[in-house]
mmCIF file of C-alpha atoms (C1' of nucleotides) in Angstrom:
data_model
loop_
_atom_site.group_PDB
_atom_site.id
_atom_site.type_symbol
_atom_site.label_atom_id
_atom_site.label_comp_id
_atom_site.label_asym_id
_atom_site.label_seq_id
_atom_site.Cartn_x
_atom_site.Cartn_y
_atom_site.Cartn_z
ATOM 1 C CA MET A 294 0.000 0.000 0.000
ATOM 2 C CA HIS A 295 1.470 3.327 -1.058
ATOM 3 C CA GLU A 296 1.569 6.315 1.217
ATOM 4 C CA SER A 297 -0.712 8.871 -0.275
ATOM 5 C CA LEU A 298 1.271 11.165 -2.556
ATOM 6 C CA THR A 299 -1.671 13.486 -2.995
ATOM 7 C CA ILE A 300 -1.959 14.014 0.753
ATOM 8 C CA ALA A 301 1.783 14.611 1.009
ATOM 9 C CA LEU A 302 1.422 17.287 -1.664
ATOM 10 C CA LEU A 303 -1.499 18.814 0.185
ATOM 11 C CA GLN A 304 0.354 18.955 3.470
ATOM 12 C CA ALA A 305 3.432 20.471 1.875
ATOM 13 C CA ARG A 306 1.210 23.078 0.300
ATOM 14 C CA GLU A 307 -0.361 23.831 3.649
ATOM 15 C CA THR A 308 3.078 24.271 5.175
ATOM 16 C CA ALA A 309 4.110 26.666 2.437
ATOM 17 C CA MET A 310 0.867 28.611 2.663
ATOM 18 C CA SER A 311 1.319 29.138 6.391
ATOM 19 C CA TRP A 312 4.000 31.656 5.459
ATOM 20 C CA PHE A 313 1.903 33.490 2.933
ATOM 21 C CA ARG A 314 -1.585 33.336 4.338
ATOM 22 C CA PRO A 315 -0.964 36.146 6.848
ATOM 23 C CA VAL A 316 0.196 38.406 4.019
ATOM 24 C CA LEU A 317 -2.839 37.662 1.876
ATOM 25 C CA ASN A 318 -5.194 38.102 4.815
ATOM 26 C CA ARG A 319 -3.688 41.479 5.558
ATOM 27 C CA HIS A 320 -4.578 42.494 2.021
ATOM 28 C CA ASN A 321 -7.973 40.828 2.089
ATOM 29 C CA LEU A 322 -7.058 38.490 -0.718
ATOM 30 C CA THR A 323 -7.903 34.842 -1.155
ATOM 31 C CA GLU A 324 -5.303 32.409 -2.417
ATOM 32 C CA GLN A 325 -6.965 32.225 -5.784
ATOM 33 C CA GLN A 326 -7.279 35.965 -6.137
ATOM 34 C CA TRP A 327 -3.582 36.305 -5.393
ATOM 35 C CA ARG A 328 -2.685 33.697 -7.996
ATOM 36 C CA VAL A 329 -4.676 35.591 -10.604
ATOM 37 C CA ILE A 330 -3.153 38.932 -9.648
ATOM 38 C CA ARG A 331 0.341 37.515 -9.612
ATOM 39 C CA ILE A 332 -0.066 36.108 -13.092
ATOM 40 C CA LEU A 333 -1.661 39.231 -14.512
ATOM 41 C CA ALA A 334 1.152 41.312 -13.037
ATOM 42 C CA VAL A 335 3.608 39.406 -15.176
ATOM 43 C CA HIS A 336 1.621 39.159 -18.385
ATOM 44 C CA ARG A 337 -0.102 42.542 -18.392
ATOM 45 C CA SER A 338 -3.109 41.116 -20.180
ATOM 46 C CA LEU A 339 -4.188 37.545 -20.612
ATOM 47 C CA ASP A 340 -7.089 35.688 -22.113
ATOM 48 C CA PHE A 341 -9.457 33.759 -19.936
ATOM 49 C CA HIS A 342 -8.341 30.318 -20.997
ATOM 50 C CA GLN A 343 -4.632 30.883 -20.434
ATOM 51 C CA LEU A 344 -5.283 32.593 -17.152
ATOM 52 C CA ALA A 345 -7.319 29.669 -15.900
ATOM 53 C CA SER A 346 -4.670 27.237 -17.017
ATOM 54 C CA GLU A 347 -1.727 29.073 -15.424
ATOM 55 C CA ALA A 348 -3.549 29.775 -12.188
ATOM 56 C CA CYS A 349 -4.739 26.181 -11.844
ATOM 57 C CA ILE A 350 -8.330 27.337 -11.681
ATOM 58 C CA LEU A 351 -11.209 25.807 -13.599
ATOM 59 C CA ARG A 352 -13.147 28.074 -15.930
ATOM 60 C CA PRO A 353 -16.377 28.128 -13.958
ATOM 61 C CA SER A 354 -14.521 29.170 -10.820
ATOM 62 C CA LEU A 355 -12.517 31.806 -12.655
ATOM 63 C CA THR A 356 -15.693 33.448 -13.862
ATOM 64 C CA GLY A 357 -16.687 34.279 -10.303
ATOM 65 C CA ILE A 358 -13.186 35.179 -9.178
ATOM 66 C CA LEU A 359 -12.776 37.732 -11.965
ATOM 67 C CA THR A 360 -16.225 39.173 -11.306
ATOM 68 C CA ARG A 361 -15.332 39.745 -7.671
ATOM 69 C CA LEU A 362 -11.880 41.130 -8.498
ATOM 70 C CA GLU A 363 -13.506 43.596 -10.871
ATOM 71 C CA ARG A 364 -16.113 44.472 -8.246
ATOM 72 C CA ASP A 365 -13.242 45.267 -5.874
ATOM 73 C CA GLY A 366 -11.538 47.462 -8.453
ATOM 74 C CA LEU A 367 -8.438 45.335 -8.906
ATOM 75 C CA VAL A 368 -9.031 43.948 -12.371
ATOM 76 C CA TRP A 369 -10.587 44.966 -15.668
ATOM 77 C CA ARG A 370 -12.365 42.552 -17.967
ATOM 78 C CA MET A 371 -12.758 43.185 -21.693
ATOM 79 C CA LYS A 372 -13.893 41.439 -24.823
ATOM 80 C CA PRO A 373 -11.974 41.889 -28.070
ATOM 81 C CA VAL A 374 -14.157 43.344 -30.811
ATOM 82 C CA SER A 375 -12.908 40.730 -33.233
ATOM 83 C CA ASP A 376 -14.235 37.814 -31.186
ATOM 84 C CA GLN A 377 -16.806 38.617 -28.582
ATOM 85 C CA ARG A 378 -16.799 35.116 -27.180
ATOM 86 C CA LYS A 379 -13.380 35.634 -25.671
ATOM 87 C CA LEU A 380 -12.505 37.478 -22.507
ATOM 88 C CA PHE A 381 -9.317 39.245 -21.455
ATOM 89 C CA ALA A 382 -8.332 40.508 -18.051
ATOM 90 C CA SER A 383 -5.706 42.932 -16.792
ATOM 91 C CA LEU A 384 -4.831 44.689 -13.561
ATOM 92 C CA THR A 385 -6.153 48.134 -12.771
ATOM 93 C CA PRO A 386 -3.655 50.677 -11.367
ATOM 94 C CA ARG A 387 -4.983 49.801 -7.954
ATOM 95 C CA GLY A 388 -4.456 46.101 -8.605
ATOM 96 C CA GLU A 389 -0.943 46.868 -9.815
ATOM 97 C CA ALA A 390 -0.191 48.841 -6.655
ATOM 98 C CA LEU A 391 -1.527 46.098 -4.429
ATOM 99 C CA TYR A 392 0.659 43.591 -6.241
ATOM 100 C CA GLN A 393 3.772 45.688 -5.687
ATOM 101 C CA GLU A 394 3.107 45.852 -1.978
ATOM 102 C CA ALA A 395 2.154 42.245 -1.435
ATOM 103 C CA SER A 396 4.821 40.718 -3.649
ATOM 104 C CA HIS A 397 7.579 42.120 -1.473
ATOM 105 C CA GLN A 398 6.124 40.456 1.571
ATOM 106 C CA VAL A 399 5.604 37.205 -0.308
ATOM 107 C CA GLU A 400 9.232 37.269 -1.397
ATOM 108 C CA GLN A 401 10.217 37.664 2.246
ATOM 109 C CA GLY A 402 8.316 34.489 2.946
ATOM 110 C CA TYR A 403 10.182 32.628 0.225
ATOM 111 C CA ARG A 404 13.526 33.788 1.547
ATOM 112 C CA GLU A 405 12.609 32.588 5.004
ATOM 113 C CA ILE A 406 11.439 29.213 3.694
ATOM 114 C CA GLU A 407 14.642 28.834 1.717
ATOM 115 C CA ARG A 408 16.675 29.665 4.785
ATOM 116 C CA GLN A 409 14.899 26.964 6.763
ATOM 117 C CA PHE A 410 14.804 24.274 4.127
ATOM 118 C CA GLY A 411 18.056 24.981 2.332
ATOM 119 C CA PRO A 412 18.350 26.357 -1.199
ATOM 120 C CA GLU A 413 19.572 23.044 -2.638
ATOM 121 C CA LYS A 414 16.679 20.983 -1.353
ATOM 122 C CA MET A 415 14.338 23.767 -2.345
ATOM 123 C CA ALA A 416 15.635 23.634 -5.924
ATOM 124 C CA GLN A 417 15.559 19.852 -5.908
ATOM 125 C CA LEU A 418 11.959 19.843 -4.776
ATOM 126 C CA GLN A 419 10.896 22.394 -7.382
ATOM 127 C CA GLY A 420 12.685 20.372 -10.046
ATOM 128 C CA LEU A 421 10.987 17.125 -9.107
ATOM 129 C CA LEU A 422 7.613 18.828 -8.970
ATOM 130 C CA TYR A 423 7.972 20.262 -12.453
ATOM 131 C CA GLU A 424 9.202 16.975 -13.802
ATOM 132 C CA PHE A 425 6.303 15.191 -12.193
ATOM 133 C CA SER A 426 3.793 17.665 -13.564
ATOM 134 C CA ALA A 427 5.137 17.010 -17.029
ATOM 135 C CA LEU A 428 4.128 13.336 -16.932
ATOM 136 C CA PRO A 429 1.793 12.332 -19.738
ATOM 137 C CA PRO A 430 -1.859 12.089 -18.740
ATOM 138 C CA PRO A 431 -3.197 8.611 -17.980
ATOM 139 C CA SER A 432 -4.640 6.629 -20.829
ATOM 140 C CA ASP A 433 -8.399 6.296 -20.630
ATOM 141 C CA ASP A 434 -8.487 2.501 -20.578
ATOM 142 C CA VAL A 435 -8.836 2.397 -16.835
ATOM 143 C CA MET B 723 11.577 36.650 -7.910
ATOM 144 C CA HIS B 724 10.918 33.045 -6.919
ATOM 145 C CA GLU B 725 8.866 30.725 -9.018
ATOM 146 C CA SER B 726 5.764 29.951 -7.074
ATOM 147 C CA LEU B 727 6.292 26.814 -5.029
ATOM 148 C CA THR B 728 2.659 26.693 -4.035
ATOM 149 C CA ILE B 729 1.559 26.622 -7.657
ATOM 150 C CA ALA B 730 4.113 23.919 -8.439
ATOM 151 C CA LEU B 731 2.635 21.856 -5.620
ATOM 152 C CA LEU B 732 -0.859 22.469 -6.937
ATOM 153 C CA GLN B 733 0.031 21.411 -10.455
ATOM 154 C CA ALA B 734 1.770 18.284 -9.254
ATOM 155 C CA ARG B 735 -1.296 17.454 -7.227
ATOM 156 C CA GLU B 736 -3.478 17.954 -10.271
ATOM 157 C CA THR B 737 -1.258 15.618 -12.269
ATOM 158 C CA ALA B 738 -1.481 12.940 -9.591
ATOM 159 C CA MET B 739 -5.223 13.347 -9.235
ATOM 160 C CA SER B 740 -5.750 12.838 -12.947
ATOM 161 C CA TRP B 741 -4.984 9.167 -12.309
ATOM 162 C CA PHE B 742 -7.354 8.840 -9.399
ATOM 163 C CA ARG B 743 -10.225 11.118 -10.274
ATOM 164 C CA PRO B 744 -11.796 8.613 -12.686
ATOM 165 C CA VAL B 745 -11.811 5.976 -9.947
ATOM 166 C CA LEU B 746 -13.432 8.274 -7.425
ATOM 167 C CA ASN B 747 -15.992 9.472 -9.941
ATOM 168 C CA ARG B 748 -16.934 5.905 -10.737
ATOM 169 C CA HIS B 749 -17.720 5.434 -7.043
ATOM 170 C CA ASN B 750 -19.404 8.806 -6.671
ATOM 171 C CA LEU B 751 -16.871 9.996 -4.153
ATOM 172 C CA THR B 752 -15.288 13.399 -3.788
ATOM 173 C CA GLU B 753 -11.605 13.737 -3.061
ATOM 174 C CA GLN B 754 -12.285 14.707 0.511
ATOM 175 C CA GLN B 755 -14.695 11.866 1.105
ATOM 176 C CA TRP B 756 -12.090 9.442 -0.170
ATOM 177 C CA ARG B 757 -9.435 10.875 2.116
ATOM 178 C CA VAL B 758 -11.722 10.408 5.088
ATOM 179 C CA ILE B 759 -12.662 6.872 4.101
ATOM 180 C CA ARG B 760 -9.071 5.926 3.445
ATOM 181 C CA ILE B 761 -8.008 7.149 6.870
ATOM 182 C CA LEU B 762 -10.918 5.509 8.677
ATOM 183 C CA ALA B 763 -10.156 2.244 6.909
ATOM 184 C CA VAL B 764 -6.732 2.212 8.525
ATOM 185 C CA HIS B 765 -7.655 3.454 11.996
ATOM 186 C CA ARG B 766 -11.028 1.741 12.448
ATOM 187 C CA SER B 767 -12.303 4.609 14.588
ATOM 188 C CA LEU B 768 -10.944 8.099 14.976
ATOM 189 C CA ASP B 769 -11.895 11.236 16.816
ATOM 190 C CA PHE B 770 -12.948 14.309 14.945
ATOM 191 C CA HIS B 771 -9.849 16.342 15.603
ATOM 192 C CA GLN B 772 -7.360 13.699 14.513
ATOM 193 C CA LEU B 773 -9.403 12.874 11.482
ATOM 194 C CA ALA B 774 -9.473 16.490 10.383
ATOM 195 C CA SER B 775 -5.769 16.821 10.936
ATOM 196 C CA GLU B 776 -4.788 13.671 9.028
ATOM 197 C CA ALA B 777 -7.138 14.345 6.154
ATOM 198 C CA CYS B 778 -6.004 17.946 5.794
ATOM 199 C CA ILE B 779 -9.551 19.156 6.238
ATOM 200 C CA LEU B 780 -10.622 22.014 8.474
ATOM 201 C CA ARG B 781 -13.115 21.285 11.209
ATOM 202 C CA PRO B 782 -16.020 23.217 9.743
ATOM 203 C CA SER B 783 -15.651 21.386 6.436
ATOM 204 C CA LEU B 784 -15.357 18.015 8.108
ATOM 205 C CA THR B 785 -18.660 18.535 9.881
ATOM 206 C CA GLY B 786 -20.480 18.615 6.568
ATOM 207 C CA ILE B 787 -18.422 15.857 4.976
ATOM 208 C CA LEU B 788 -19.177 13.433 7.808
ATOM 209 C CA THR B 789 -22.853 14.361 7.758
ATOM 210 C CA ARG B 790 -23.065 13.541 4.063
ATOM 211 C CA LEU B 791 -21.035 10.341 4.437
ATOM 212 C CA GLU B 792 -23.420 9.223 7.165
ATOM 213 C CA ARG B 793 -26.392 10.204 5.018
ATOM 214 C CA ASP B 794 -24.968 7.978 2.279
ATOM 215 C CA GLY B 795 -24.538 5.075 4.682
ATOM 216 C CA LEU B 796 -20.749 4.909 4.532
ATOM 217 C CA VAL B 797 -19.860 6.212 7.971
ATOM 218 C CA TRP B 798 -21.184 6.161 11.527
ATOM 219 C CA ARG B 799 -20.790 9.035 13.955
ATOM 220 C CA MET B 800 -20.919 8.593 17.716
ATOM 221 C CA LYS B 801 -20.256 10.532 20.887
ATOM 222 C CA PRO B 802 -18.518 8.880 23.820
ATOM 223 C CA VAL B 803 -20.635 8.962 26.963
ATOM 224 C CA SER B 804 -17.678 10.153 28.965
ATOM 225 C CA ASP B 805 -17.291 13.366 26.991
ATOM 226 C CA GLN B 806 -20.214 14.421 24.884
ATOM 227 C CA ARG B 807 -18.324 17.242 23.262
ATOM 228 C CA LYS B 808 -16.247 14.810 21.284
ATOM 229 C CA LEU B 809 -17.151 12.962 18.147
ATOM 230 C CA PHE B 810 -15.864 9.716 16.718
ATOM 231 C CA ALA B 811 -16.374 8.271 13.273
ATOM 232 C CA SER B 812 -15.930 4.853 11.755
ATOM 233 C CA LEU B 813 -16.801 3.056 8.538
ATOM 234 C CA THR B 814 -20.004 1.121 8.139
ATOM 235 C CA PRO B 815 -19.774 -2.321 6.504
ATOM 236 C CA ARG B 816 -20.839 -0.669 3.293
ATOM 237 C CA GLY B 817 -18.112 1.947 3.672
ATOM 238 C CA GLU B 818 -15.622 -0.812 4.355
ATOM 239 C CA ALA B 819 -16.680 -2.675 1.227
ATOM 240 C CA LEU B 820 -16.443 0.409 -0.912
ATOM 241 C CA TYR B 821 -12.968 1.034 0.395
ATOM 242 C CA GLN B 822 -11.853 -2.459 -0.518
ATOM 243 C CA GLU B 823 -13.035 -2.010 -4.062
ATOM 244 C CA ALA B 824 -11.731 1.466 -4.649
ATOM 245 C CA SER B 825 -8.371 0.991 -2.945
ATOM 246 C CA HIS B 826 -7.370 -1.671 -5.448
ATOM 247 C CA GLN B 827 -7.984 0.676 -8.324
ATOM 248 C CA VAL B 828 -6.184 3.502 -6.560
ATOM 249 C CA GLU B 829 -3.186 1.236 -6.031
ATOM 250 C CA GLN B 830 -3.206 0.508 -9.748
ATOM 251 C CA GLY B 831 -2.908 4.214 -10.328
ATOM 252 C CA TYR B 832 0.075 4.452 -8.009
ATOM 253 C CA ARG B 833 1.817 1.593 -9.732
ATOM 254 C CA GLU B 834 1.308 3.271 -13.087
ATOM 255 C CA ILE B 835 2.588 6.602 -11.779
ATOM 256 C CA GLU B 836 5.634 4.891 -10.344
ATOM 257 C CA ARG B 837 6.287 3.152 -13.632
ATOM 258 C CA GLN B 838 6.198 6.488 -15.466
ATOM 259 C CA PHE B 839 8.124 8.558 -12.972
ATOM 260 C CA GLY B 840 10.516 5.954 -11.640
ATOM 261 C CA PRO B 841 10.461 4.511 -8.130
ATOM 262 C CA GLU B 842 13.624 6.353 -7.051
ATOM 263 C CA LYS B 843 12.385 9.783 -7.999
ATOM 264 C CA MET B 844 9.021 8.922 -6.512
ATOM 265 C CA ALA B 845 10.646 8.081 -3.193
ATOM 266 C CA GLN B 846 12.853 11.137 -3.402
ATOM 267 C CA LEU B 847 9.847 13.359 -3.971
ATOM 268 C CA GLN B 848 7.879 11.814 -1.122
ATOM 269 C CA GLY B 849 10.895 12.243 1.147
ATOM 270 C CA LEU B 850 11.352 15.893 0.316
ATOM 271 C CA LEU B 851 7.664 16.562 0.758
ATOM 272 C CA TYR B 852 7.594 15.025 4.222
ATOM 273 C CA GLU B 853 10.735 16.853 5.217
ATOM 274 C CA PHE B 854 9.282 20.086 3.964
ATOM 275 C CA SER B 855 6.024 19.546 5.800
ATOM 276 C CA ALA B 856 7.993 19.093 9.006
ATOM 277 C CA LEU B 857 9.379 22.650 8.880
ATOM 278 C CA PRO B 858 8.561 24.698 11.955
ATOM 279 C CA PRO B 859 5.688 27.109 11.471
ATOM 280 C CA PRO B 860 6.608 30.730 10.762
ATOM 281 C CA SER B 861 7.097 33.040 13.708
ATOM 282 C CA ASP B 862 4.298 35.534 14.066
ATOM 283 C CA ASP B 863 6.450 38.640 13.829
ATOM 284 C CA VAL B 864 5.663 39.139 10.171
ATOM 285 C "C1'" DG C 1228 -27.557 34.355 -46.648
ATOM 286 C "C1'" DA C 1229 -29.724 30.589 -43.558
ATOM 287 C "C1'" DT C 1230 -28.121 26.592 -41.054
ATOM 288 C "C1'" DC C 1231 -25.204 23.498 -38.546
ATOM 289 C "C1'" DA C 1232 -21.398 22.604 -36.045
ATOM 290 C "C1'" DA C 1233 -17.559 24.310 -33.183
ATOM 291 C "C1'" DT C 1234 -15.702 27.463 -29.714
ATOM 292 C "C1'" DA C 1235 -15.704 30.108 -25.384
ATOM 293 C "C1'" DA C 1236 -17.527 31.519 -21.412
ATOM 294 C "C1'" DT C 1237 -21.379 31.341 -18.096
ATOM 295 C "C1'" DT C 1238 -25.053 29.331 -15.199
ATOM 296 C "C1'" DA C 1239 -26.756 25.654 -12.137
ATOM 297 C "C1'" DA C 1240 -26.343 22.394 -8.490
ATOM 298 C "C1'" DT C 1241 -23.913 20.325 -5.010
ATOM 299 C "C1'" DA C 1242 -19.808 19.963 -2.164
ATOM 300 C "C1'" DC C 1243 -15.878 22.026 0.162
ATOM 301 C "C1'" DA C 1244 -12.552 26.091 2.090
ATOM 302 C "C1'" DT C 1245 -11.929 29.747 5.157
ATOM 303 C "C1'" DT C 1246 -12.660 32.930 8.945
ATOM 304 C "C1'" DA C 1247 -15.263 34.401 12.735
ATOM 305 C "C1'" DA C 1248 -18.881 33.848 15.903
ATOM 306 C "C1'" DC C 1249 -21.587 30.458 18.508
ATOM 307 C "C1'" DA C 1250 -23.317 26.749 21.537
ATOM 308 C "C1'" DA C 1251 -22.694 22.825 24.340
ATOM 309 C "C1'" DT C 1252 -20.247 20.355 27.386
ATOM 310 C "C1'" DA C 1253 -16.576 19.726 30.655
ATOM 311 C "C1'" DT C 1254 -13.122 21.363 34.189
ATOM 312 C "C1'" DG C 1255 -11.161 23.853 38.018
ATOM 313 C "C1'" DA C 1256 -11.124 27.536 41.516
ATOM 314 C "C1'" DC C 1257 -13.647 29.209 45.066
ATOM 315 C "C1'" DG D 620 -22.349 23.367 44.518
ATOM 316 C "C1'" DT D 621 -21.541 27.746 41.506
ATOM 317 C "C1'" DC D 622 -19.251 30.379 38.449
ATOM 318 C "C1'" DA D 623 -15.680 31.557 35.145
ATOM 319 C "C1'" DT D 624 -13.000 29.409 31.733
ATOM 320 C "C1'" DA D 625 -11.400 26.286 28.525
ATOM 321 C "C1'" DT D 626 -12.507 22.547 25.050
ATOM 322 C "C1'" DT D 627 -14.764 20.800 21.102
ATOM 323 C "C1'" DG D 628 -17.741 20.742 17.490
ATOM 324 C "C1'" DT D 629 -21.241 23.514 14.816
ATOM 325 C "C1'" DT D 630 -23.366 27.429 12.371
ATOM 326 C "C1'" DA D 631 -22.977 31.490 9.409
ATOM 327 C "C1'" DA D 632 -21.244 34.070 5.578
ATOM 328 C "C1'" DT D 633 -18.591 34.453 1.684
ATOM 329 C "C1'" DG D 634 -15.698 32.414 -1.766
ATOM 330 C "C1'" DT D 635 -14.064 28.394 -4.564
ATOM 331 C "C1'" DA D 636 -14.190 23.302 -6.775
ATOM 332 C "C1'" DT D 637 -16.379 20.213 -9.780
ATOM 333 C "C1'" DT D 638 -19.458 18.336 -13.288
ATOM 334 C "C1'" DA D 639 -23.010 18.979 -16.501
ATOM 335 C "C1'" DA D 640 -26.008 21.826 -19.028
ATOM 336 C "C1'" DT D 641 -26.595 26.260 -21.276
ATOM 337 C "C1'" DT D 642 -25.903 30.478 -23.829
ATOM 338 C "C1'" DA D 643 -23.567 33.523 -27.062
ATOM 339 C "C1'" DT D 644 -20.630 34.014 -30.795
ATOM 340 C "C1'" DT D 645 -18.119 32.630 -34.676
ATOM 341 C "C1'" DG D 646 -16.960 29.805 -38.845
ATOM 342 C "C1'" DA D 647 -17.927 26.626 -42.273
ATOM 343 C "C1'" DT D 648 -21.286 24.595 -45.489
ATOM 344 C "C1'" DC D 649 -24.628 24.587 -48.536
#
DNA sequence: GATCAATAATTAATACATTAACAATATGAC
DNA sequence: GTCATATTGTTAATGTATTAATTATTGATC
């Protein structure tokens, strides 16, 4: 009987989040909202599908998250005239400012984690995770 | 700027779950329900607090999960006479049977994952994850 | 140029996550 | 014994996860 890998991943994630959750709470952000903001901060403007994929959020969930982020004045949503089915999102100036503030504190967290865990093991873990995530999806003949 | 470790953990978890989700769906179980069942199958009977902790589920969520599992006839809930604040849970025969069935198929998934990823790297990853999860919690002076 | 199929996001329904407030029971000081 | 206090699970409120069904566009076909 294998030890549950999925639970191990969950617990590790919980451990990591314990460093960041206080920061997000201070800014009244949920984890998911922060993921979206973080990604938009890098890409300036992204289409719905890519955003969902990078943030690890399913489309139906993202719909609500973006609605609330726009309600709170952190994000703009727009449809390209050429294809009104699609949706793009980008940070408002206020969202941008919030990102600048929060990202510093998040970086602090990462430095502290790296200090505790060691930069080598940290890199090793990240490497294994990426490699694992690159595995081909299971064949459907289960 | 660090690559997001928490997102890497999420994506890895998604990859792993893609092998197990079909199994759980076939049995009409959610991820969380399966975690609870899996843990109860090993421990026979567990108190609320420990169960929540091992399953990585917060208390308020667990309340509902156990209620639904009892509704579906998979779990029993009981209060010890000595301390009526506490709550214990254990599998019903039907829950036990379901576990037997599903666990075989879940094991299949693990074997396939191990074949793809390699047993050494698998062990290495599990090791790093456990080590990481054992890090002391952050000091509150953030 | 009307129709059918494909694409892209949303809605619907149920289950869970998260934080804070609550209620019930137990414990200890007096 | 009585009261304050701590313990333990639940409720409440808002936000997200998941699957399936739906709507709104677009593109291709005839």
